Every structure is written in structure tokens, then in C-alpha cells.
Amino acid sequence: MLELNLTRQEKNTLLVVAAAALLGLVLSFLFKAAPSAGRIYAASFDTETSRININSAGKEQLITLPGIGPKIAEKIIDYREKEGKIYDIKELKQINGIGDKKIENMKPFLIIDSQ
């Protein structure tokens, strides 16, 4: 085995350099693995062709709507199953977590096809 005769100061210097290199590698990996961590991007829609039918949309489609996360998407689906088809977007106000502002934000992205 190779034995190095290093002074205490040399050992400390090597330790600091190794720790800095390790920290650099870890940070580099983290930023490359998740460059957008903590950022939420709104889905881009062509509102003329990409409207979502509130009566048939699944959870994955619903969560692309502004202000709708997984929990509210599930509440919309539960509401449809319990109450039947939605005929007016204002019916969504019956769902806890959806108010006038959310409805206005979603309106351009929705269609209501009750057939």
C-alpha cells in the first residue's frame, strides 16, 4: 500500500479540495437532473383547437387547466359522477376550491358538450 507522509496542513488542504470537488459534482448533478425544479409552467393551448370538454375530460386533461391541480381535478370528476353532466360552467362553483376567479381563468380553455 502506498503511504503518503503528509503534514497536518497538507491533509487539511486535500480534505477541503476533495470536499469542494464533491460538492461541485453534487450540485452539477442536481441542476442537470432537475433544471426546472420548483417552476410551474402553464400548458400552452391554441384555444380554438385545444379546448377541453369538461364533461369527458380525464384527470390528466383537467390538470392542464389554469388553477386546477390533481385534487380539484378529482373533485370535478367526482362531481360529474354524482351530479351528472355539467350544463353551465358556473355549476363548477359547487365544487369546494373553485370560485369565480378560477372559472374565469378556465373559461377560454373549456367547452361544455353535454351530449
Short mmCIF file of the N, C-alpha and C atoms (twelve columns), coordinates in Angstrom:
data_MODEL
# 
_entry.id   MODEL 
# 
loop_
_atom_site.group_PDB 
_atom_site.id 
_atom_site.type_symbol 
_atom_site.label_atom_id 
_atom_site.label_alt_id 
_atom_site.label_comp_id 
_atom_site.label_asym_id 
_atom_site.label_seq_id 
_atom_site.Cartn_x 
_atom_site.Cartn_y 
_atom_site.Cartn_z 
_atom_site.pdbx_PDB_model_num 
ATOM 1   N N  . MET A 1   0.844   -1.171 0.000   1 
ATOM 2   C CA . MET A 1   0.000   0.000  0.000   1 
ATOM 3   C C  . MET A 1   0.889   1.234  0.000   1 
ATOM 4   N N  . LEU A 2   0.435   2.243  -0.726  1 
ATOM 5   C CA . LEU A 2   1.172   3.485  -0.837  1 
ATOM 6   C C  . LEU A 2   0.931   4.324  0.403   1 
ATOM 7   N N  . GLU A 3   2.002   4.731  1.030   1 
ATOM 8   C CA . GLU A 3   1.877   5.540  2.240   1 
ATOM 9   C C  . GLU A 3   2.401   6.935  1.938   1 
ATOM 10  N N  . LEU A 4   1.552   7.926  2.211   1 
ATOM 11  C CA . LEU A 4   1.946   9.310  1.991   1 
ATOM 12  C C  . LEU A 4   2.305   9.938  3.325   1 
ATOM 13  N N  . ASN A 5   3.389   10.614 3.338   1 
ATOM 14  C CA . ASN A 5   3.791   11.335 4.540   1 
ATOM 15  C C  . ASN A 5   3.409   12.799 4.348   1 
ATOM 16  N N  . LEU A 6   2.208   13.120 4.779   1 
ATOM 17  C CA . LEU A 6   1.704   14.479 4.619   1 
ATOM 18  C C  . LEU A 6   1.637   15.165 5.969   1 
ATOM 19  N N  . THR A 7   1.883   16.448 5.939   1 
ATOM 20  C CA . THR A 7   1.739   17.217 7.175   1 
ATOM 21  C C  . THR A 7   0.254   17.429 7.443   1 
ATOM 22  N N  . ARG A 8   -0.038  17.869 8.636   1 
ATOM 23  C CA . ARG A 8   -1.431  18.114 9.020   1 
ATOM 24  C C  . ARG A 8   -2.059  19.174 8.101   1 
ATOM 25  N N  . GLN A 9   -1.315  20.208 7.776   1 
ATOM 26  C CA . GLN A 9   -1.823  21.267 6.911   1 
ATOM 27  C C  . GLN A 9   -2.102  20.729 5.505   1 
ATOM 28  N N  . GLU A 10  -1.244  19.859 4.979   1 
ATOM 29  C CA . GLU A 10  -1.451  19.270 3.656   1 
ATOM 30  C C  . GLU A 10  -2.689  18.368 3.646   1 
ATOM 31  N N  . LYS A 11  -2.872  17.598 4.719   1 
ATOM 32  C CA . LYS A 11  -4.057  16.741 4.829   1 
ATOM 33  C C  . LYS A 11  -5.337  17.590 4.847   1 
ATOM 34  N N  . ASN A 12  -5.316  18.668 5.622   1 
ATOM 35  C CA . ASN A 12  -6.485  19.553 5.685   1 
ATOM 36  C C  . ASN A 12  -6.774  20.189 4.323   1 
ATOM 37  N N  . THR A 13  -5.721  20.595 3.632   1 
ATOM 38  C CA . THR A 13  -5.892  21.196 2.309   1 
ATOM 39  C C  . THR A 13  -6.500  20.189 1.340   1 
ATOM 40  N N  . LEU A 14  -5.999  18.964 1.339   1 
ATOM 41  C CA . LEU A 14  -6.555  17.919 0.481   1 
ATOM 42  C C  . LEU A 14  -8.014  17.632 0.826   1 
ATOM 43  N N  . LEU A 15  -8.338  17.629 2.098   1 
ATOM 44  C CA . LEU A 15  -9.706  17.388 2.544   1 
ATOM 45  C C  . LEU A 15  -10.642 18.491 2.042   1 
ATOM 46  N N  . VAL A 16  -10.209 19.746 2.151   1 
ATOM 47  C CA . VAL A 16  -11.028 20.877 1.687   1 
ATOM 48  C C  . VAL A 16  -11.216 20.809 0.171   1 
ATOM 49  N N  . VAL A 17  -10.158 20.511 -0.572  1 
ATOM 50  C CA . VAL A 17  -10.243 20.421 -2.030  1 
ATOM 51  C C  . VAL A 17  -11.175 19.277 -2.436  1 
ATOM 52  N N  . ALA A 18  -11.050 18.136 -1.784  1 
ATOM 53  C CA . ALA A 18  -11.914 16.992 -2.096  1 
ATOM 54  C C  . ALA A 18  -13.373 17.302 -1.771  1 
ATOM 55  N N  . ALA A 19  -13.623 17.951 -0.644  1 
ATOM 56  C CA . ALA A 19  -14.994 18.311 -0.265  1 
ATOM 57  C C  . ALA A 19  -15.590 19.297 -1.270  1 
ATOM 58  N N  . ALA A 20  -14.800 20.274 -1.706  1 
ATOM 59  C CA . ALA A 20  -15.283 21.253 -2.684  1 
ATOM 60  C C  . ALA A 20  -15.591 20.575 -4.019  1 
ATOM 61  N N  . ALA A 21  -14.733 19.651 -4.431  1 
ATOM 62  C CA . ALA A 21  -14.963 18.932 -5.684  1 
ATOM 63  C C  . ALA A 21  -16.230 18.082 -5.593  1 
ATOM 64  N N  . LEU A 22  -16.417 17.414 -4.472  1 
ATOM 65  C CA . LEU A 22  -17.613 16.594 -4.273  1 
ATOM 66  C C  . LEU A 22  -18.872 17.457 -4.274  1 
ATOM 67  N N  . LEU A 23  -18.821 18.582 -3.591  1 
ATOM 68  C CA . LEU A 23  -19.962 19.499 -3.564  1 
ATOM 69  C C  . LEU A 23  -20.279 19.997 -4.977  1 
ATOM 70  N N  . GLY A 24  -19.249 20.324 -5.734  1 
ATOM 71  C CA . GLY A 24  -19.449 20.767 -7.117  1 
ATOM 72  C C  . GLY A 24  -20.107 19.699 -7.972  1 
ATOM 73  N N  . LEU A 25  -19.680 18.453 -7.817  1 
ATOM 74  C CA . LEU A 25  -20.282 17.352 -8.569  1 
ATOM 75  C C  . LEU A 25  -21.749 17.158 -8.196  1 
ATOM 76  N N  . VAL A 26  -22.034 17.196 -6.909  1 
ATOM 77  C CA . VAL A 26  -23.411 17.008 -6.447  1 
ATOM 78  C C  . VAL A 26  -24.308 18.119 -6.981  1 
ATOM 79  N N  . LEU A 27  -23.875 19.371 -6.863  1 
ATOM 80  C CA . LEU A 27  -24.680 20.489 -7.353  1 
ATOM 81  C C  . LEU A 27  -24.862 20.427 -8.864  1 
ATOM 82  N N  . SER A 28  -23.806 20.070 -9.570  1 
ATOM 83  C CA . SER A 28  -23.893 19.942 -11.018 1 
ATOM 84  C C  . SER A 28  -24.911 18.880 -11.400 1 
ATOM 85  N N  . PHE A 29  -24.890 17.753 -10.729 1 
ATOM 86  C CA . PHE A 29  -25.845 16.679 -10.998 1 
ATOM 87  C C  . PHE A 29  -27.271 17.124 -10.709 1 
ATOM 88  N N  . LEU A 30  -27.468 17.789 -9.576  1 
ATOM 89  C CA . LEU A 30  -28.817 18.219 -9.201  1 
ATOM 90  C C  . LEU A 30  -29.397 19.198 -10.208 1 
ATOM 91  N N  . PHE A 31  -28.615 20.152 -10.667 1 
ATOM 92  C CA . PHE A 31  -29.135 21.141 -11.603 1 
ATOM 93  C C  . PHE A 31  -29.330 20.571 -13.000 1 
ATOM 94  N N  . LYS A 32  -28.549 19.577 -13.372 1 
ATOM 95  C CA . LYS A 32  -28.764 18.942 -14.670 1 
ATOM 96  C C  . LYS A 32  -29.951 17.993 -14.612 1 
ATOM 97  N N  . ALA A 33  -30.149 17.336 -13.478 1 
ATOM 98  C CA . ALA A 33  -31.247 16.381 -13.339 1 
ATOM 99  C C  . ALA A 33  -32.587 17.086 -13.249 1 
ATOM 100 N N  . ALA A 34  -32.638 18.258 -12.642 1 
ATOM 101 C CA . ALA A 34  -33.907 18.969 -12.464 1 
ATOM 102 C C  . ALA A 34  -33.722 20.463 -12.713 1 
ATOM 103 N N  . PRO A 35  -33.487 20.862 -13.963 1 
ATOM 104 C CA . PRO A 35  -33.234 22.275 -14.222 1 
ATOM 105 C C  . PRO A 35  -34.429 23.171 -13.948 1 
ATOM 106 N N  . SER A 36  -35.625 22.615 -13.965 1 
ATOM 107 C CA . SER A 36  -36.808 23.449 -13.742 1 
ATOM 108 C C  . SER A 36  -37.456 23.157 -12.404 1 
ATOM 109 N N  . ALA A 37  -36.705 22.607 -11.474 1 
ATOM 110 C CA . ALA A 37  -37.278 22.279 -10.170 1 
ATOM 111 C C  . ALA A 37  -37.873 23.522 -9.535  1 
ATOM 112 N N  . GLY A 38  -39.074 23.385 -9.041  1 
ATOM 113 C CA . GLY A 38  -39.731 24.488 -8.379  1 
ATOM 114 C C  . GLY A 38  -40.457 25.440 -9.310  1 
ATOM 115 N N  . ARG A 39  -40.359 25.223 -10.591 1 
ATOM 116 C CA . ARG A 39  -41.043 26.090 -11.546 1 
ATOM 117 C C  . ARG A 39  -42.260 25.365 -12.094 1 
ATOM 118 N N  . ILE A 40  -43.321 26.103 -12.265 1 
ATOM 119 C CA . ILE A 40  -44.528 25.534 -12.841 1 
ATOM 120 C C  . ILE A 40  -44.813 26.290 -14.127 1 
ATOM 121 N N  . TYR A 41  -44.961 25.553 -15.188 1 
ATOM 122 C CA . TYR A 41  -45.237 26.167 -16.469 1 
ATOM 123 C C  . TYR A 41  -46.682 25.901 -16.853 1 
ATOM 124 N N  . ALA A 42  -47.368 26.931 -17.307 1 
ATOM 125 C CA . ALA A 42  -48.733 26.756 -17.800 1 
ATOM 126 C C  . ALA A 42  -48.663 26.054 -19.150 1 
ATOM 127 N N  . ALA A 43  -49.574 25.158 -19.358 1 
ATOM 128 C CA . ALA A 43  -49.635 24.481 -20.642 1 
ATOM 129 C C  . ALA A 43  -50.009 25.491 -21.717 1 
ATOM 130 N N  . SER A 44  -49.411 25.345 -22.886 1 
ATOM 131 C CA . SER A 44  -49.768 26.267 -23.955 1 
ATOM 132 C C  . SER A 44  -50.902 25.656 -24.764 1 
ATOM 133 N N  . PHE A 45  -51.893 26.452 -25.021 1 
ATOM 134 C CA . PHE A 45  -53.068 25.995 -25.729 1 
ATOM 135 C C  . PHE A 45  -53.321 26.864 -26.940 1 
ATOM 136 N N  . ASP A 46  -53.803 26.265 -27.981 1 
ATOM 137 C CA . ASP A 46  -54.449 27.003 -29.050 1 
ATOM 138 C C  . ASP A 46  -55.920 26.869 -28.702 1 
ATOM 139 N N  . THR A 47  -56.492 27.917 -28.142 1 
ATOM 140 C CA . THR A 47  -57.837 27.798 -27.574 1 
ATOM 141 C C  . THR A 47  -58.893 27.430 -28.602 1 
ATOM 142 N N  . GLU A 48  -58.611 27.637 -29.865 1 
ATOM 143 C CA . GLU A 48  -59.598 27.270 -30.873 1 
ATOM 144 C C  . GLU A 48  -59.626 25.765 -31.120 1 
ATOM 145 N N  . THR A 49  -58.493 25.095 -30.970 1 
ATOM 146 C CA . THR A 49  -58.442 23.669 -31.293 1 
ATOM 147 C C  . THR A 49  -58.183 22.783 -30.088 1 
ATOM 148 N N  . SER A 50  -57.796 23.352 -28.972 1 
ATOM 149 C CA . SER A 50  -57.396 22.537 -27.829 1 
ATOM 150 C C  . SER A 50  -58.306 22.691 -26.623 1 
ATOM 151 N N  . ARG A 51  -59.528 23.027 -26.833 1 
ATOM 152 C CA . ARG A 51  -60.430 23.165 -25.694 1 
ATOM 153 C C  . ARG A 51  -60.734 21.803 -25.102 1 
ATOM 154 N N  . ILE A 52  -60.961 21.811 -23.816 1 
ATOM 155 C CA . ILE A 52  -61.216 20.579 -23.077 1 
ATOM 156 C C  . ILE A 52  -62.705 20.493 -22.772 1 
ATOM 157 N N  . ASN A 53  -63.288 19.341 -23.074 1 
ATOM 158 C CA . ASN A 53  -64.694 19.117 -22.760 1 
ATOM 159 C C  . ASN A 53  -64.800 18.756 -21.282 1 
ATOM 160 N N  . ILE A 54  -65.401 19.636 -20.515 1 
ATOM 161 C CA . ILE A 54  -65.499 19.445 -19.068 1 
ATOM 162 C C  . ILE A 54  -66.266 18.178 -18.704 1 
ATOM 163 N N  . ASN A 55  -67.122 17.686 -19.598 1 
ATOM 164 C CA . ASN A 55  -67.929 16.504 -19.305 1 
ATOM 165 C C  . ASN A 55  -67.245 15.184 -19.638 1 
ATOM 166 N N  . SER A 56  -66.153 15.230 -20.366 1 
ATOM 167 C CA . SER A 56  -65.487 13.972 -20.710 1 
ATOM 168 C C  . SER A 56  -63.997 13.958 -20.379 1 
ATOM 169 N N  . ALA A 57  -63.464 15.072 -19.947 1 
ATOM 170 C CA . ALA A 57  -62.022 15.156 -19.672 1 
ATOM 171 C C  . ALA A 57  -61.632 14.283 -18.492 1 
ATOM 172 N N  . GLY A 58  -60.495 13.631 -18.630 1 
ATOM 173 C CA . GLY A 58  -59.930 12.860 -17.534 1 
ATOM 174 C C  . GLY A 58  -59.069 13.746 -16.648 1 
ATOM 175 N N  . LYS A 59  -58.551 13.156 -15.604 1 
ATOM 176 C CA . LYS A 59  -57.736 13.897 -14.637 1 
ATOM 177 C C  . LYS A 59  -56.532 14.560 -15.304 1 
ATOM 178 N N  . GLU A 60  -55.870 13.830 -16.206 1 
ATOM 179 C CA . GLU A 60  -54.672 14.357 -16.856 1 
ATOM 180 C C  . GLU A 60  -54.985 15.597 -17.678 1 
ATOM 181 N N  . GLN A 61  -56.144 15.603 -18.333 1 
ATOM 182 C CA . GLN A 61  -56.535 16.780 -19.112 1 
ATOM 183 C C  . GLN A 61  -56.933 17.925 -18.196 1 
ATOM 184 N N  . LEU A 62  -57.676 17.620 -17.155 1 
ATOM 185 C CA . LEU A 62  -58.163 18.670 -16.259 1 
ATOM 186 C C  . LEU A 62  -57.022 19.416 -15.574 1 
ATOM 187 N N  . ILE A 63  -55.957 18.714 -15.215 1 
ATOM 188 C CA . ILE A 63  -54.870 19.396 -14.505 1 
ATOM 189 C C  . ILE A 63  -54.068 20.327 -15.409 1 
ATOM 190 N N  . THR A 64  -54.320 20.291 -16.711 1 
ATOM 191 C CA . THR A 64  -53.661 21.253 -17.599 1 
ATOM 192 C C  . THR A 64  -54.378 22.597 -17.588 1 
ATOM 193 N N  . LEU A 65  -55.551 22.654 -16.987 1 
ATOM 194 C CA . LEU A 65  -56.299 23.912 -16.906 1 
ATOM 195 C C  . LEU A 65  -55.679 24.827 -15.860 1 
ATOM 196 N N  . PRO A 66  -55.715 26.136 -16.079 1 
ATOM 197 C CA . PRO A 66  -55.148 27.075 -15.106 1 
ATOM 198 C C  . PRO A 66  -55.835 26.957 -13.748 1 
ATOM 199 N N  . GLY A 67  -55.032 26.776 -12.711 1 
ATOM 200 C CA . GLY A 67  -55.551 26.727 -11.349 1 
ATOM 201 C C  . GLY A 67  -56.094 25.379 -10.921 1 
ATOM 202 N N  . ILE A 68  -56.001 24.372 -11.775 1 
ATOM 203 C CA . ILE A 68  -56.539 23.054 -11.437 1 
ATOM 204 C C  . ILE A 68  -55.383 22.086 -11.211 1 
ATOM 205 N N  . GLY A 69  -55.322 21.567 -9.996  1 
ATOM 206 C CA . GLY A 69  -54.331 20.560 -9.659  1 
ATOM 207 C C  . GLY A 69  -55.003 19.202 -9.563  1 
ATOM 208 N N  . PRO A 70  -54.252 18.193 -9.151  1 
ATOM 209 C CA . PRO A 70  -54.802 16.840 -9.075  1 
ATOM 210 C C  . PRO A 70  -56.024 16.715 -8.162  1 
ATOM 211 N N  . LYS A 71  -56.016 17.390 -7.028  1 
ATOM 212 C CA . LYS A 71  -57.135 17.257 -6.087  1 
ATOM 213 C C  . LYS A 71  -58.417 17.857 -6.646  1 
ATOM 214 N N  . ILE A 72  -58.319 19.053 -7.220  1 
ATOM 215 C CA . ILE A 72  -59.531 19.677 -7.768  1 
ATOM 216 C C  . ILE A 72  -59.993 18.919 -9.009  1 
ATOM 217 N N  . ALA A 73  -59.056 18.392 -9.796  1 
ATOM 218 C CA . ALA A 73  -59.442 17.580 -10.957 1 
ATOM 219 C C  . ALA A 73  -60.271 16.382 -10.496 1 
ATOM 220 N N  . GLU A 74  -59.837 15.738 -9.422  1 
ATOM 221 C CA . GLU A 74  -60.596 14.606 -8.882  1 
ATOM 222 C C  . GLU A 74  -61.968 15.054 -8.394  1 
ATOM 223 N N  . LYS A 75  -62.038 16.235 -7.783  1 
ATOM 224 C CA . LYS A 75  -63.330 16.751 -7.314  1 
ATOM 225 C C  . LYS A 75  -64.276 17.009 -8.486  1 
ATOM 226 N N  . ILE A 76  -63.743 17.495 -9.601  1 
ATOM 227 C CA . ILE A 76  -64.580 17.725 -10.787 1 
ATOM 228 C C  . ILE A 76  -65.136 16.397 -11.292 1 
ATOM 229 N N  . ILE A 77  -64.281 15.396 -11.366 1 
ATOM 230 C CA . ILE A 77  -64.715 14.075 -11.831 1 
ATOM 231 C C  . ILE A 77  -65.747 13.490 -10.874 1 
ATOM 232 N N  . ASP A 78  -65.505 13.604 -9.564  1 
ATOM 233 C CA . ASP A 78  -66.473 13.118 -8.571  1 
ATOM 234 C C  . ASP A 78  -67.810 13.841 -8.716  1 
ATOM 235 N N  . TYR A 79  -67.762 15.150 -8.932  1 
ATOM 236 C CA . TYR A 79  -68.985 15.938 -9.102  1 
ATOM 237 C C  . TYR A 79  -69.773 15.431 -10.314 1 
ATOM 238 N N  . ARG A 80  -69.079 15.207 -11.421 1 
ATOM 239 C CA . ARG A 80  -69.745 14.702 -12.635 1 
ATOM 240 C C  . ARG A 80  -70.383 13.353 -12.388 1 
ATOM 241 N N  . GLU A 81  -69.667 12.477 -11.673 1 
ATOM 242 C CA . GLU A 81  -70.209 11.144 -11.403 1 
ATOM 243 C C  . GLU A 81  -71.438 11.205 -10.506 1 
ATOM 244 N N  . LYS A 82  -71.423 12.125 -9.558  1 
ATOM 245 C CA . LYS A 82  -72.526 12.237 -8.604  1 
ATOM 246 C C  . LYS A 82  -73.710 13.019 -9.174  1 
ATOM 247 N N  . GLU A 83  -73.435 14.134 -9.839  1 
ATOM 248 C CA . GLU A 83  -74.492 15.051 -10.286 1 
ATOM 249 C C  . GLU A 83  -74.887 14.885 -11.748 1 
ATOM 250 N N  . GLY A 84  -74.058 14.198 -12.515 1 
ATOM 251 C CA . GLY A 84  -74.340 14.068 -13.947 1 
ATOM 252 C C  . GLY A 84  -73.608 15.128 -14.747 1 
ATOM 253 N N  . LYS A 85  -74.015 15.263 -15.983 1 
ATOM 254 C CA . LYS A 85  -73.338 16.194 -16.893 1 
ATOM 255 C C  . LYS A 85  -73.444 17.637 -16.420 1 
ATOM 256 N N  . ILE A 86  -72.422 18.393 -16.753 1 
ATOM 257 C CA . ILE A 86  -72.381 19.819 -16.439 1 
ATOM 258 C C  . ILE A 86  -72.941 20.563 -17.651 1 
ATOM 259 N N  . TYR A 87  -73.926 21.409 -17.408 1 
ATOM 260 C CA . TYR A 87  -74.562 22.166 -18.488 1 
ATOM 261 C C  . TYR A 87  -74.147 23.634 -18.504 1 
ATOM 262 N N  . ASP A 88  -73.635 24.118 -17.397 1 
ATOM 263 C CA . ASP A 88  -73.218 25.518 -17.288 1 
ATOM 264 C C  . ASP A 88  -71.929 25.556 -16.473 1 
ATOM 265 N N  . ILE A 89  -70.939 26.287 -16.954 1 
ATOM 266 C CA . ILE A 89  -69.641 26.346 -16.276 1 
ATOM 267 C C  . ILE A 89  -69.771 26.826 -14.833 1 
ATOM 268 N N  . LYS A 90  -70.798 27.627 -14.552 1 
ATOM 269 C CA . LYS A 90  -70.986 28.141 -13.196 1 
ATOM 270 C C  . LYS A 90  -71.346 27.044 -12.202 1 
ATOM 271 N N  . GLU A 91  -71.757 25.880 -12.694 1 
ATOM 272 C CA . GLU A 91  -72.013 24.743 -11.806 1 
ATOM 273 C C  . GLU A 91  -70.746 24.345 -11.052 1 
ATOM 274 N N  . LEU A 92  -69.594 24.639 -11.645 1 
ATOM 275 C CA . LEU A 92  -68.326 24.269 -11.011 1 
ATOM 276 C C  . LEU A 92  -68.127 24.970 -9.675  1 
ATOM 277 N N  . LYS A 93  -68.853 26.072 -9.439  1 
ATOM 278 C CA . LYS A 93  -68.743 26.769 -8.150  1 
ATOM 279 C C  . LYS A 93  -69.260 25.907 -7.001  1 
ATOM 280 N N  . GLN A 94  -70.001 24.857 -7.317  1 
ATOM 281 C CA . GLN A 94  -70.485 23.937 -6.290  1 
ATOM 282 C C  . GLN A 94  -69.346 23.087 -5.723  1 
ATOM 283 N N  . ILE A 95  -68.218 23.079 -6.418  1 
ATOM 284 C CA . ILE A 95  -67.067 22.274 -6.008  1 
ATOM 285 C C  . ILE A 95  -66.174 23.117 -5.109  1 
ATOM 286 N N  . ASN A 96  -65.876 22.588 -3.934  1 
ATOM 287 C CA . ASN A 96  -65.008 23.284 -2.985  1 
ATOM 288 C C  . ASN A 96  -63.638 23.519 -3.626  1 
ATOM 289 N N  . GLY A 97  -63.204 24.777 -3.644  1 
ATOM 290 C CA . GLY A 97  -61.911 25.120 -4.230  1 
ATOM 291 C C  . GLY A 97  -62.028 25.806 -5.578  1 
ATOM 292 N N  . ILE A 98  -63.253 25.881 -6.106  1 
ATOM 293 C CA . ILE A 98  -63.463 26.567 -7.381  1 
ATOM 294 C C  . ILE A 98  -64.399 27.743 -7.149  1 
ATOM 295 N N  . GLY A 99  -63.911 28.918 -7.497  1 
ATOM 296 C CA . GLY A 99  -64.710 30.135 -7.361  1 
ATOM 297 C C  . GLY A 99  -64.778 30.875 -8.683  1 
ATOM 298 N N  . ASP A 100 -65.308 32.082 -8.623  1 
ATOM 299 C CA . ASP A 100 -65.488 32.890 -9.832  1 
ATOM 300 C C  . ASP A 100 -64.177 33.127 -10.582 1 
ATOM 301 N N  . LYS A 101 -63.115 33.420 -9.844  1 
ATOM 302 C CA . LYS A 101 -61.830 33.725 -10.484 1 
ATOM 303 C C  . LYS A 101 -61.291 32.508 -11.245 1 
ATOM 304 N N  . LYS A 102 -61.351 31.337 -10.618 1 
ATOM 305 C CA . LYS A 102 -60.874 30.122 -11.277 1 
ATOM 306 C C  . LYS A 102 -61.701 29.823 -12.523 1 
ATOM 307 N N  . ILE A 103 -63.005 30.019 -12.409 1 
ATOM 308 C CA . ILE A 103 -63.880 29.772 -13.553 1 
ATOM 309 C C  . ILE A 103 -63.521 30.709 -14.704 1 
ATOM 310 N N  . GLU A 104 -63.299 31.972 -14.411 1 
ATOM 311 C CA . GLU A 104 -62.925 32.932 -15.459 1 
ATOM 312 C C  . GLU A 104 -61.595 32.557 -16.110 1 
ATOM 313 N N  . ASN A 105 -60.643 32.066 -15.310 1 
ATOM 314 C CA . ASN A 105 -59.344 31.662 -15.858 1 
ATOM 315 C C  . ASN A 105 -59.452 30.422 -16.739 1 
ATOM 316 N N  . MET A 106 -60.376 29.521 -16.396 1 
ATOM 317 C CA . MET A 106 -60.536 28.278 -17.153 1 
ATOM 318 C C  . MET A 106 -61.390 28.452 -18.403 1 
ATOM 319 N N  . LYS A 107 -62.292 29.402 -18.369 1 
ATOM 320 C CA . LYS A 107 -63.318 29.556 -19.403 1 
ATOM 321 C C  . LYS A 107 -62.785 29.477 -20.841 1 
ATOM 322 N N  . PRO A 108 -61.682 30.153 -21.177 1 
ATOM 323 C CA . PRO A 108 -61.214 30.099 -22.574 1 
ATOM 324 C C  . PRO A 108 -60.759 28.711 -23.021 1 
ATOM 325 N N  . PHE A 109 -60.507 27.837 -22.071 1 
ATOM 326 C CA . PHE A 109 -59.952 26.526 -22.394 1 
ATOM 327 C C  . PHE A 109 -60.988 25.407 -22.350 1 
ATOM 328 N N  . LEU A 110 -62.237 25.756 -22.044 1 
ATOM 329 C CA . LEU A 110 -63.277 24.747 -21.852 1 
ATOM 330 C C  . LEU A 110 -64.353 24.811 -22.916 1 
ATOM 331 N N  . ILE A 111 -64.909 23.646 -23.185 1 
ATOM 332 C CA . ILE A 111 -66.175 23.565 -23.901 1 
ATOM 333 C C  . ILE A 111 -67.092 22.706 -23.047 1 
ATOM 334 N N  . ILE A 112 -68.367 22.940 -23.189 1 
ATOM 335 C CA . ILE A 112 -69.342 22.129 -22.462 1 
ATOM 336 C C  . ILE A 112 -70.183 21.421 -23.507 1 
ATOM 337 N N  . ASP A 113 -69.848 20.164 -23.719 1 
ATOM 338 C CA . ASP A 113 -70.594 19.330 -24.655 1 
ATOM 339 C C  . ASP A 113 -71.372 18.343 -23.813 1 
ATOM 340 N N  . SER A 114 -72.651 18.546 -23.704 1 
ATOM 341 C CA . SER A 114 -73.461 17.725 -22.806 1 
ATOM 342 C C  . SER A 114 -74.148 16.568 -23.518 1 
ATOM 343 N N  . GLN A 115 -73.738 16.269 -24.735 1 
ATOM 344 C CA . GLN A 115 -74.377 15.166 -25.463 1 
ATOM 345 C C  . GLN A 115 -73.803 13.844 -25.066 1 
# 
